[in-house]
Coordinates of C-alpha atoms in Angstrom, one line a residue:
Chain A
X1 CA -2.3 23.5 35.6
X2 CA 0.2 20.6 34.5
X3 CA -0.3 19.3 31.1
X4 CA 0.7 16.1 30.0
X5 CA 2.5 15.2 26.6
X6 CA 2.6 12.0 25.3
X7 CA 5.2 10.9 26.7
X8 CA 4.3 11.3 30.2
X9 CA 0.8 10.1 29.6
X10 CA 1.0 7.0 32.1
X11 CA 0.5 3.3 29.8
X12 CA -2.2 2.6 31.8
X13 CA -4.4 5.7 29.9
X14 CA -2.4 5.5 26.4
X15 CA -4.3 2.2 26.1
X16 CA -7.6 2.9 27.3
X17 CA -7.8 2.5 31.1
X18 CA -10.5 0.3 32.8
X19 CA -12.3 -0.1 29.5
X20 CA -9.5 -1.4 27.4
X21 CA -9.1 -4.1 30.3
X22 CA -12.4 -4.8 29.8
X23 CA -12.2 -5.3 26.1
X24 CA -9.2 -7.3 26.8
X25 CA -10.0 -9.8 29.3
X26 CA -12.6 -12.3 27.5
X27 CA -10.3 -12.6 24.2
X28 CA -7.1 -12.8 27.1
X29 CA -9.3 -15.9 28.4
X30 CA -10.0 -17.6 25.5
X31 CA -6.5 -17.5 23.9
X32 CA -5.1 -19.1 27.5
X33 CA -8.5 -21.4 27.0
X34 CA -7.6 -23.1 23.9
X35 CA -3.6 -22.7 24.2
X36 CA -2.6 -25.9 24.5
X37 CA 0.6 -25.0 26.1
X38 CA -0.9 -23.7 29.0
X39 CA -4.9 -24.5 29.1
X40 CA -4.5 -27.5 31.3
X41 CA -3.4 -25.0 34.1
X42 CA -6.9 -23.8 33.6
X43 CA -9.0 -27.1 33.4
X44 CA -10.3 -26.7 37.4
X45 CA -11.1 -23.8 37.7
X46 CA -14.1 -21.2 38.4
X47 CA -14.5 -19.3 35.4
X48 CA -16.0 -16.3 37.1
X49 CA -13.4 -16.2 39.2
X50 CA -10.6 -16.7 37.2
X51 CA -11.6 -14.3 34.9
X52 CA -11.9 -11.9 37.9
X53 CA -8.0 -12.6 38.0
X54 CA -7.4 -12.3 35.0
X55 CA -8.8 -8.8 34.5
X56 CA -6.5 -8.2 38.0
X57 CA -3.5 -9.5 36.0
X58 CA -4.5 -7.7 33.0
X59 CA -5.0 -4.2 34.8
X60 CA -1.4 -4.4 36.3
X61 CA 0.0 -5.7 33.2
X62 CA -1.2 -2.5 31.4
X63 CA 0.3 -0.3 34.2
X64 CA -3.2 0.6 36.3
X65 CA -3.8 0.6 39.6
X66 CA -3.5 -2.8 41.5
X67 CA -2.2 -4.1 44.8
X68 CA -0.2 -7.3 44.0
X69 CA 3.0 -8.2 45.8
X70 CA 5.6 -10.5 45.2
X71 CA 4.3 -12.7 47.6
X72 CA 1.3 -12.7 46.3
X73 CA 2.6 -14.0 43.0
X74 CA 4.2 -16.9 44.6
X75 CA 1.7 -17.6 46.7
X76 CA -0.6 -17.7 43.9
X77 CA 0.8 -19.6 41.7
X78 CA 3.0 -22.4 43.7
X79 CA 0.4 -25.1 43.1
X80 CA 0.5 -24.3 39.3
X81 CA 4.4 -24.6 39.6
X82 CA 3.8 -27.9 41.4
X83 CA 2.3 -29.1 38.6
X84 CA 5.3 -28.0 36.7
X85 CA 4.9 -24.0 35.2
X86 CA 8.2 -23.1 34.2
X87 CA 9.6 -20.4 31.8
X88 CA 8.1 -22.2 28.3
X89 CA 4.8 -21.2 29.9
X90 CA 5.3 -17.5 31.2
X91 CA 6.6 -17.0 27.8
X92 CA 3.1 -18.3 26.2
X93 CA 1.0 -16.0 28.7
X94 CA 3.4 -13.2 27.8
X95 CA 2.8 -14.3 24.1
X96 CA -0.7 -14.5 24.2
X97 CA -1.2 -11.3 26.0
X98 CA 0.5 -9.6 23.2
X99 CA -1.7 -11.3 20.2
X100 CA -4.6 -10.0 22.5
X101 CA -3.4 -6.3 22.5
X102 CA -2.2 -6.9 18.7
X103 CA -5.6 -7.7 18.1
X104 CA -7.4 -4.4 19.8
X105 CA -4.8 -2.7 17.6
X106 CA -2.6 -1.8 20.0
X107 CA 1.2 -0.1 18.9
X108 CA 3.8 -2.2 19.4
X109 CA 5.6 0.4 21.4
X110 CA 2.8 0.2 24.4
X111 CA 2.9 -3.9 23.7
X112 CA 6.4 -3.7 24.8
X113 CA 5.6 -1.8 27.7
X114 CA 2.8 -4.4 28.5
X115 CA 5.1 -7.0 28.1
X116 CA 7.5 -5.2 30.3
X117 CA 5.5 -5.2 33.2
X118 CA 4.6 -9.1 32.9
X119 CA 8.1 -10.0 32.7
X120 CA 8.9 -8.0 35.9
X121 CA 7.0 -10.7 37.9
X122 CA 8.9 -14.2 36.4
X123 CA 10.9 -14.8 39.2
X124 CA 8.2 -14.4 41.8
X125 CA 5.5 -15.9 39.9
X126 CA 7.9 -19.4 38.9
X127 CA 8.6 -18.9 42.8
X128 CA 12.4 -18.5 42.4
Chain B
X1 CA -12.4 -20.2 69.1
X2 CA -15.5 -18.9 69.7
X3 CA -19.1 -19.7 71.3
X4 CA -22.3 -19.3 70.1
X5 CA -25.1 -18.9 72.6
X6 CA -28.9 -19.8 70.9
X7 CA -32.1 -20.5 72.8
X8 CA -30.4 -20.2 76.1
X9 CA -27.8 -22.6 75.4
X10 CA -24.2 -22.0 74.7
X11 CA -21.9 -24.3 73.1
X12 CA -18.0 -23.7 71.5
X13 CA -17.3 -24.1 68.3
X14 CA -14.1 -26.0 67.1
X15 CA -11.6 -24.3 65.1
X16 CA -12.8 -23.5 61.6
X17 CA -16.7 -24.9 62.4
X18 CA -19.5 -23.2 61.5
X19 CA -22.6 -22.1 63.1
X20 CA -24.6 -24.8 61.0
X21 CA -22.3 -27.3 62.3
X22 CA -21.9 -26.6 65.8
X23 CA -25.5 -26.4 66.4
X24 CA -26.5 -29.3 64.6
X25 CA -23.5 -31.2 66.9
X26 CA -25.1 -30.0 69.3
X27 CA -28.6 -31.6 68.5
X28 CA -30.6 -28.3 67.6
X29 CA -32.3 -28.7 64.5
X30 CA -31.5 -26.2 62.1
X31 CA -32.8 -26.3 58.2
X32 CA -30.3 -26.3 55.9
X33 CA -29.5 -28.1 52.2
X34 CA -26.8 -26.9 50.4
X35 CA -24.3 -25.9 53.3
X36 CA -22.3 -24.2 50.3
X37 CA -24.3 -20.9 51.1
X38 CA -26.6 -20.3 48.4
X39 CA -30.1 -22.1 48.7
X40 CA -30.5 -19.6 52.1
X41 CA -32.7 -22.5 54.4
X42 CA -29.7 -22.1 57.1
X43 CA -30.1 -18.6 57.7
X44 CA -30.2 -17.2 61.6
X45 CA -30.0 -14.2 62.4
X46 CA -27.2 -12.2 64.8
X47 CA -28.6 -11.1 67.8
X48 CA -25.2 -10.1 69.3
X49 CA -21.6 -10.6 68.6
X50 CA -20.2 -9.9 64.8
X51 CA -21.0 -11.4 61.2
X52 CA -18.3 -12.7 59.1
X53 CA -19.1 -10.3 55.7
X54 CA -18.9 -14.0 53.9
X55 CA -21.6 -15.5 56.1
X56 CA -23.9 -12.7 54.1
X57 CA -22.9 -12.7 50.7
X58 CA -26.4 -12.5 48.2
X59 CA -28.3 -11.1 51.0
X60 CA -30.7 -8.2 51.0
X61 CA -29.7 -5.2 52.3
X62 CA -32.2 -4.6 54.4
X63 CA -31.7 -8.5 55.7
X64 CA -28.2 -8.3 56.3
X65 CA -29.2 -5.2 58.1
X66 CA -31.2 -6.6 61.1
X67 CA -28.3 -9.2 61.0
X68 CA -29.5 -12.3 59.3
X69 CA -26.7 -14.6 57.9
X70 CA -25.9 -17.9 56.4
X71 CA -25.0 -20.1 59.1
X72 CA -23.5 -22.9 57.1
X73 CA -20.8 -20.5 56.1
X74 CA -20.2 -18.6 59.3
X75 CA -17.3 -19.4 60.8
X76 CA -17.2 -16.3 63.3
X77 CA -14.0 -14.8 64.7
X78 CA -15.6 -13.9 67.9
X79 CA -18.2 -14.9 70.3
X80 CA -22.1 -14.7 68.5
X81 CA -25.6 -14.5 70.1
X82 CA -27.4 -16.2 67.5
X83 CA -31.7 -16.3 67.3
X84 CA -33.8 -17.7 64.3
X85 CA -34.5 -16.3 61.6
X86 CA -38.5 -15.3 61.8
X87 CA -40.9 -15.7 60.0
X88 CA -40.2 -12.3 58.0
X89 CA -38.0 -14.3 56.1
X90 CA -40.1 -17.0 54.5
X91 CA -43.3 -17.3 53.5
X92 CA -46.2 -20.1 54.1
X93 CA -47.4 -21.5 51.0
X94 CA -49.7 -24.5 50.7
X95 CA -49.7 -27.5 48.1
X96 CA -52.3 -27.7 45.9
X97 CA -51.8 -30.1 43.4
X98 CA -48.9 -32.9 42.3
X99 CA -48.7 -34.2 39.0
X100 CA -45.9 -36.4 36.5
X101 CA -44.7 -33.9 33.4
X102 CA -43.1 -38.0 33.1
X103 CA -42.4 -40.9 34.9
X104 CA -39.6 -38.8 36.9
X105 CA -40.4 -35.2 37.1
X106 CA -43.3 -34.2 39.3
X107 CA -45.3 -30.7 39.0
X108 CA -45.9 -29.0 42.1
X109 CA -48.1 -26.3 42.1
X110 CA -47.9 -23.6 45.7
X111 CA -50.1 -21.5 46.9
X112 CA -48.2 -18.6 49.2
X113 CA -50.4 -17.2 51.9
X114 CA -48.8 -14.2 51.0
X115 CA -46.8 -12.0 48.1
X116 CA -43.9 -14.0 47.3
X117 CA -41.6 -12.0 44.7
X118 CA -39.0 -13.7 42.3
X119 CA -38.2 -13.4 38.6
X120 CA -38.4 -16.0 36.6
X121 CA -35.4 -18.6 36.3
X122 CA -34.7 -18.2 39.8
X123 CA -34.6 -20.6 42.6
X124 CA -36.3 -21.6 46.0
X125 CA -36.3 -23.7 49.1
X126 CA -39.0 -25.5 49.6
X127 CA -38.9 -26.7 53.7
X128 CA -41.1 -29.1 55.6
X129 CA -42.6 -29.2 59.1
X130 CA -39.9 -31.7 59.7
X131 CA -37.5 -29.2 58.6
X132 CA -35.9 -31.1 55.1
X133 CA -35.3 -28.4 53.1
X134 CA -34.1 -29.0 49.3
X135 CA -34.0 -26.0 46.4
X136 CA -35.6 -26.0 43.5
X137 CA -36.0 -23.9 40.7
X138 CA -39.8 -21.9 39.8
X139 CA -40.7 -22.6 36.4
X140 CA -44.2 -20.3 36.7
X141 CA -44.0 -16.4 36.1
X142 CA -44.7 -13.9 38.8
X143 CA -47.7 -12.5 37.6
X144 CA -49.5 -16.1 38.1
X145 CA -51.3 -16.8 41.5
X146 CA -49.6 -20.3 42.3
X147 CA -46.2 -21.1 42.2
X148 CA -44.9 -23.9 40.1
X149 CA -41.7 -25.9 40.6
X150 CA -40.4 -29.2 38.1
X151 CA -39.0 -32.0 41.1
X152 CA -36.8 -34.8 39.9
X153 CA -37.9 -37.9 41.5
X154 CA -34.9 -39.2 43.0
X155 CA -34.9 -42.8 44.4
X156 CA -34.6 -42.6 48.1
X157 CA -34.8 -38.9 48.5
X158 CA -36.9 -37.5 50.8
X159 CA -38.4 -34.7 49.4
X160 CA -39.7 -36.1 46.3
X161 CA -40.3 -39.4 47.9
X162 CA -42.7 -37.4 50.3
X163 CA -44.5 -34.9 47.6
X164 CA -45.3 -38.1 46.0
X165 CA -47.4 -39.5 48.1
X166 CA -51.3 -38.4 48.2
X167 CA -50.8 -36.8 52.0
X168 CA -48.4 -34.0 50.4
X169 CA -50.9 -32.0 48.5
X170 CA -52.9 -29.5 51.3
X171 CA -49.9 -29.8 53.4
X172 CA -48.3 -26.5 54.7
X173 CA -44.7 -25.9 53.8
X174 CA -42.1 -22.8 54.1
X175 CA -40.7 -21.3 51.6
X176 CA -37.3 -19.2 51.3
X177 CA -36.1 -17.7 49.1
X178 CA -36.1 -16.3 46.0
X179 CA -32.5 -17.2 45.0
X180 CA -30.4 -16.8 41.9
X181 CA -28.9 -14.8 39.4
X182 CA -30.4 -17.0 36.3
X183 CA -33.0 -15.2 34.5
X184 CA -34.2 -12.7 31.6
X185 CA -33.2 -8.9 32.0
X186 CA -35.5 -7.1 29.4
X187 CA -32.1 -4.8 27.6
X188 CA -31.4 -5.9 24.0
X189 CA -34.4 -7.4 22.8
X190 CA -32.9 -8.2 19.8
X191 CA -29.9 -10.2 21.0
X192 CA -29.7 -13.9 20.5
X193 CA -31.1 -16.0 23.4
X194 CA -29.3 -19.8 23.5
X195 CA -30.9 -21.5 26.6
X196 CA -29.5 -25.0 27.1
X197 CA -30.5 -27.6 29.8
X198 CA -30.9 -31.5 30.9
X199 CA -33.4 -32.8 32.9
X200 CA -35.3 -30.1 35.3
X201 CA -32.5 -27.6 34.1
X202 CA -35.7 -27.2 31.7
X203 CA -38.2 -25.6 34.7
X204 CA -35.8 -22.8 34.9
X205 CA -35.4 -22.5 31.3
X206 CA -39.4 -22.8 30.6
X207 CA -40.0 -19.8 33.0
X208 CA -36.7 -17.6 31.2
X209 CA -38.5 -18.1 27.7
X210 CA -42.4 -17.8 28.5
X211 CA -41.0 -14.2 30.0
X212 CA -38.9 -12.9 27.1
X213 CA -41.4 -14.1 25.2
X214 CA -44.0 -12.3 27.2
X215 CA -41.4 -8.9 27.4
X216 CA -42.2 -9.2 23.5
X217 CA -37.9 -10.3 22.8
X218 CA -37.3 -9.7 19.1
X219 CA -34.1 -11.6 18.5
X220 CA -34.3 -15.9 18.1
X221 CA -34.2 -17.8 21.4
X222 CA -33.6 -21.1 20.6
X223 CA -34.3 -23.8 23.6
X224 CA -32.1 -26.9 23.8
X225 CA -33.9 -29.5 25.5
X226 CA -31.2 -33.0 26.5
X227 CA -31.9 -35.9 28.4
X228 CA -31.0 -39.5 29.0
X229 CA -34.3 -41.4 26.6
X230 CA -37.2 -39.0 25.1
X231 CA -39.3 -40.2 28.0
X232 CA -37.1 -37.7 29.9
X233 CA -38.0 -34.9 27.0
X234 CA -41.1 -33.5 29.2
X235 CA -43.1 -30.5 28.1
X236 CA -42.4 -31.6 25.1
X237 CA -45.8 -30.5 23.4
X238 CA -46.3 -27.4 25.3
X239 CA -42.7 -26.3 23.7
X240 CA -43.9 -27.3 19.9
X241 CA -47.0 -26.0 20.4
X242 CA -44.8 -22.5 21.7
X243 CA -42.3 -22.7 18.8
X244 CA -45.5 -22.9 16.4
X245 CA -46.9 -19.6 18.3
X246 CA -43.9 -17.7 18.5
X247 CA -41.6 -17.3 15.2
X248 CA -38.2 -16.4 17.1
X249 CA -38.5 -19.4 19.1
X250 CA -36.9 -22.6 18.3
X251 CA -37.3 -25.7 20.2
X252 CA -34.7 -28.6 19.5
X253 CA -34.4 -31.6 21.6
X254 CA -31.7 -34.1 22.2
X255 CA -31.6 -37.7 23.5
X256 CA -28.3 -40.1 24.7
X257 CA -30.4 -43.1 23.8
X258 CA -33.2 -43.8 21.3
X259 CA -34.1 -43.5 17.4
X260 CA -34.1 -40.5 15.6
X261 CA -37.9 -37.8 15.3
X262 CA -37.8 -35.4 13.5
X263 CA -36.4 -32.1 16.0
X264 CA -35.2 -34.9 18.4
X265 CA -31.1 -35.9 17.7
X266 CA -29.6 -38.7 19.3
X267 CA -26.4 -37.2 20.7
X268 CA -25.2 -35.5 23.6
X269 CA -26.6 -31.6 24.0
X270 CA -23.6 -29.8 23.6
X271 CA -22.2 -31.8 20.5
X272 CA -25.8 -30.8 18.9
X273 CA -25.1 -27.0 20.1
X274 CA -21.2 -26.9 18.8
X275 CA -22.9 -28.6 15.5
X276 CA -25.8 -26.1 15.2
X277 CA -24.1 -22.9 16.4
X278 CA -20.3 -23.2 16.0
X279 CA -20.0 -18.9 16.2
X280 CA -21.8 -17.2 19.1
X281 CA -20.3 -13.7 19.1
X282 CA -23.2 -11.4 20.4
X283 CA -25.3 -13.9 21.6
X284 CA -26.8 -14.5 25.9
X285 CA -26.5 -17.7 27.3
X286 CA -28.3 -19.8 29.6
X287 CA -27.6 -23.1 31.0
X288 CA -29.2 -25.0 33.9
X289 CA -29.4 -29.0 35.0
X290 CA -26.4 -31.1 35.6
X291 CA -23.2 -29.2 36.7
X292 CA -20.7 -31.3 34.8
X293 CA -22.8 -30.0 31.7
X294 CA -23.5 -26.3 33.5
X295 CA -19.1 -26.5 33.7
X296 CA -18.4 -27.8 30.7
X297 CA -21.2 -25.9 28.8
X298 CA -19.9 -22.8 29.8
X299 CA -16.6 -23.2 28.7
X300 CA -18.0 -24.1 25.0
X301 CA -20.3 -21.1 25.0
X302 CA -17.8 -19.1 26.2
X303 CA -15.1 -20.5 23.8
X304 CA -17.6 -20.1 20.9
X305 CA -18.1 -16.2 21.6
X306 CA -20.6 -15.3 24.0
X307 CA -19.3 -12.7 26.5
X308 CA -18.7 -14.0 30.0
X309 CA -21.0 -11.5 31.0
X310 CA -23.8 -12.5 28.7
X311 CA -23.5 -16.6 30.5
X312 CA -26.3 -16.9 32.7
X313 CA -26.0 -20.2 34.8
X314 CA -27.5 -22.4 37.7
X315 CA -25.8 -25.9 38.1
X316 CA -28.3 -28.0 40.7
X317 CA -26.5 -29.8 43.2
X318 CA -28.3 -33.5 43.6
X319 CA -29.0 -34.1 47.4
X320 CA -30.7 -37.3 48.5

């Protein structure tokens, strides 16, 4: 039998799993929602469906399971950096991801890791 | 590319066409209304050959099963055999009576020759012996005999053109359908309710509250009513006269032009929501009518609390 300690306990379970992602995603939303920095990127869009990537994002972000690829990341996003996403706005997602864990009372130790994660995909996701 | 084969014929379709579009090109009539896949009118069903999973999103199992599909959004990969549908799928219902709620919304009340199972807030497509086929949503509850829909009078269009005149009611028509995801599920009867509409958006919303009402719902449900003048505010009686039965339900109406009554505001709906309910947290939401205000609506509600679970919608798409 292997027993984890704390420190090998993966991010994704530290925080809660599925349910934490969950909890996460509608106050996730509405931050981006009413952010001026960044809610224009959102003004056409499905709701259902964006939130549907958002929980995606979020799930990753918090180290679960998830299939993205780079090229997904560019893909995805190359008509937002059309319309001119660049660095100022990353950092306001990454931001407001953080306020969003801070406010399910989240350590700022996992925040970090969170924030980790979602700075791993800049490059691809400002398609340089 | 691929070909379809129907009724003996077989014709190609061009690259990204569907089966709707191919065999309409090809001069076969083939109901349909929407072509966005939802109102169901297009469906076929697969005879031979393979369904695209997207041409039977919303489907029954058992439908999807003996192969019926969406043909508006089939765009198959390989050759298909297709058939019609059958009349399994829809159900023969006759008119019985057409009446003005006001000088643009007509009642129609149905008669199905046979069972015809829904809940209440969802949709259906009403199609002619001609084969125009437009949705609309049921604002009667199941457990009544005749079926009862709310039909915008649109200038020009041919439905409600038709239903007007004296010759509609006794006619035969198909119906398909039920569709839709808008209505009461009987959990936490003591959650808020917010149910916001313009226009018909009300039918659904008339059927959503008569059955939470009816499921004996505990917590408020408070109706908000908009249209363009308070000749538009239809049912308006019926809904005092509800709001006086029933002390959880609130009834409050909104107008874009006109002079201020008591209940009745002179401003757009969602201004009167954001004014009278600026905190939502808890609450379940339903919207229905217009989609600009079904988009933008959502976004408030949503905004102001309501989980995006809890966000019941059904935007109708206006078709001449």
């Amino acid at each position: 039998m292997h027993i984890m300690s704390s420190e090998t306990t993966p991010l994704f379970e530290q925080l809660g799993g599925q349910a934490a992602v969950e909890a996460a995603v509608d106050n996730f939303y509405r931050k981006v929602l009413v952010d001026e920095r960044v809610a224009h990127f959102f003004d056409d869009v499905d709701m259902e469906r964006q939130r549907g990537k958002q929980k995606a994002f979020l799930t990753m972000a918090f180290g679960g399971p998830h299939n993205y690829t780079g090229k997904d990341m560019r893909t995805g996003h190359a008509r937002l950096v059309a319309m001119g996403l660049n660095d100022s706005h990353f950092d306001a997602i990454v931001e407001l991801l953080g306020a969003t864990l801070k406010d399910m009372g989240v350590a700022d130790n996992l925040i970090g890791q969170v924030a980790a994660i979602a700075e791993s995909t800049r490059a691809d996701v400002l398609g340089r | 590319m691929s070909s379809v084969a129907y009724a003996g014929r077989s014709l190609e379709l061009s690259l990204g066409e569907s089966v709707l579009d191919g065999l309409l090109r090809s001069g076969i009539p083939v109901a349909h209304a929407c072509k966005a896949g939802s109102c169901g009118s297009c469906m076929l069903r697969a005879v031979g050959g393979c369904v695209p999973p997207r041409a039977q999103v919303g489907l029954k199992d058992s439908w999807k099963a003996q192969g019926y599909f969406l043909s508006c959004v089939c765009v198959p990969e390989a050759d298909m055999e297709v058939s019609e549908a059958g009349a399994d799928t829809r159900v023969t219902a006759r008119i019985m009576a057409v009446d003005h709620l006001s000088h643009d919304v007509l009642r129609v009340r149905l008669q199905p020759e046979r069972n015809f199972d829904y809940r209440a807030g969802q949709y259906l497509t009403l199609i002619r012996d001609t084969g125009l086929a437009r949705s609309y949503s049921i604002a009667s509850l199941p457990h009544e005999s005749e079926l009862e829909l709310h039909v915008r009078l649109i200038p020009g269009g041919r439905m409600s053109t038709w239903l007007c005149e004296p010759a509609s009611v006794g006619a035969q028509v198909q119906l398909q359908g039920p569709t839709g995801e808008c209505f009461y599920v009987p959990d936490r009867e003591d959650q808020p309710l917010l149910l916001a509409g313009t226009g018909t958006g009300l039918a659904p919303l008339w059927g959503i509250i008569q059955d939470a009402l009816r499921r004996n719902h505990r917590g408020p449900i408070h109706l908000f009513h908009g249209a363009l003048r308070m000749e538009g505010l239809y049912l308006r009686e019926a809904l005092r006269a509800l709001a006086a039965r029933y002390a959880n339900f609130t009834y409050t109406a909104a107008v874009l032009e006109g002079t201020e009554e008591p209940g009745i505001f002179i401003a757009p709906i969602d201004a009167v929501i954001a004014s009278s309910h600026p905190k939502l947290n808890g609450w379940r939401g339903f919207i229905c009518g217009d989609p600009t205000l079904v988009r933008s609506l959502k976004r408030k509600l949503f905004l102001a609390g309501i989980a995006m679970g809890d966000i019941y919608s059904d935007a109708f798409l206006p078709s001449a």
